[in-house]
Amino acid sequence: MLAGEAIVSVDQLRQGDVVALEWLPVLADGTPDRRATPHGVVILSQTCDVVQDSKQLCLVAPIVPADAAMLSAARKGQLPLRLYLPPAGSIPAQLADVEQMASVPKSMLRDRLLISRRTTMEQSEVARNLADRIGRVFTRFPFPDEVYPTFQKLRKKAQSAVGGAGAFGSVLDHVEELRVGADQWTQYGRRLTLHVIIPSRHLINAEDADPGWDWAAANVHGRRRNERRESLTLDRISELLAANLAAWGTNPESVDMTTVLRLWEDWCAQLQSSVLSPVGNAVSTFKANLVSDTDFSYAAWRASESLDLEVLSDSRSSFA
């Protein structure tokens, strides 16, 4: 089924599809009413639920008008209840208001026009990313409000880098996940650890590092003459790390993985010193821990929470 065609059978629909449904049922002061949806609605239900005959309802959210600033804010996660839908063919990026989601009978979707489709393969990266965006609306860990200011520097730096050409954003693209562990969440003086989880193909074990490695231009792609390792800023380390990862991607044999390990270590150290500063006494320490995805244990995963920089927000914020 292609965009522009009428929906003959609901089992043709997929999560992320935008359908030309003109209204949604709502309660207005306790009275049944209709909310106009002139731009259509996006399917939020999982594809497996949409296609099953035993499921009679489908969860949808209205597409709402959005300017470039709103789309950018939603893409960066600054509007957690606005679902960003990437461009699809000739259809530009769209925004859905998840706060106005509603369950509708599947029969309401039959014979409607399919406006746009993000993917036809549930296992594709686009489909997974979309499912993750939808899921995060409902599964965000409620970090205590007094802890939130400690995350602000990292959040702002990460969100300003999303979608740009900067080196910091490029390095974050190579991070599998950021997770936060705490000795406890209920009392002041918390000791936090930021687990920076890197795919094992980009991070060798420390015991496998070359003991004879040194800080030399021959080892580090992009190193400037007389540049001292101990004087590098987070942004400069990001540039070097991004350059060496890019060189590895082009020709793995051209990059010494001990160099990449050392740059990751320096990046985490600078991340800790420059953007993981505790604010007030809600948090006493905030340390960075560099680890590969194969070395991050299940026990550590259970004892930590995902620090989703795309949707992290204070519950007292106007964007919450």
CSV table of C-alpha atoms in Angstrom, one decimal, residues 209-217 219-220 223-238 240 257-270 273 290:
chain,number,residue,atom,x,y,z
A,209,ALA,CA,45.7,-1.5,24.6
A,210,ASP,CA,49.2,-1.1,23.3
A,211,PRO,CA,51.5,-0.4,26.3
A,212,GLY,CA,53.9,1.5,24.1
A,213,TRP,CA,51.3,3.9,22.7
A,214,ASP,CA,52.1,7.6,23.0
A,215,TRP,CA,50.5,10.9,22.0
A,216,ALA,CA,52.0,11.4,18.6
A,217,ALA,CA,50.7,12.8,15.3
A,219,ASN,CA,48.9,7.8,16.0
A,220,VAL,CA,46.2,10.5,16.2
A,223,ARG,CA,46.5,16.2,15.9
A,224,ARG,CA,48.0,19.6,15.6
A,225,ARG,CA,51.7,20.3,16.0
A,226,ASN,CA,52.6,21.0,19.6
A,227,GLU,CA,49.1,20.2,20.8
A,228,ARG,CA,49.2,18.8,24.3
A,229,ARG,CA,46.9,16.1,25.3
A,230,GLU,CA,46.4,17.4,28.9
A,231,SER,CA,45.2,20.8,27.6
A,232,LEU,CA,42.4,19.6,25.3
A,233,THR,CA,38.9,20.9,25.8
A,234,LEU,CA,35.8,18.7,25.4
A,235,ASP,CA,35.1,20.2,22.0
A,236,ARG,CA,38.6,19.6,20.8
A,237,ILE,CA,38.7,16.0,22.0
A,238,SER,CA,35.3,15.6,20.3
A,240,LEU,CA,39.8,14.4,17.3
A,257,MET,CA,42.3,1.3,18.4
A,258,THR,CA,44.4,2.2,21.4
A,259,THR,CA,44.2,5.8,20.1
A,260,VAL,CA,40.4,5.5,20.0
A,261,LEU,CA,40.4,4.1,23.5
A,262,ARG,CA,42.5,6.9,24.9
A,263,LEU,CA,40.4,9.5,23.1
A,264,TRP,CA,37.2,8.0,24.6
A,265,GLU,CA,38.8,8.1,28.0
A,266,ASP,CA,39.8,11.7,27.6
A,267,TRP,CA,36.4,12.6,26.3
A,268,CYS,CA,34.7,11.0,29.3
A,269,ALA,CA,37.1,12.8,31.7
A,270,GLN,CA,36.3,16.1,30.1
A,273,SER,CA,34.7,17.8,34.6
A,290,LEU,CA,33.3,4.4,30.1
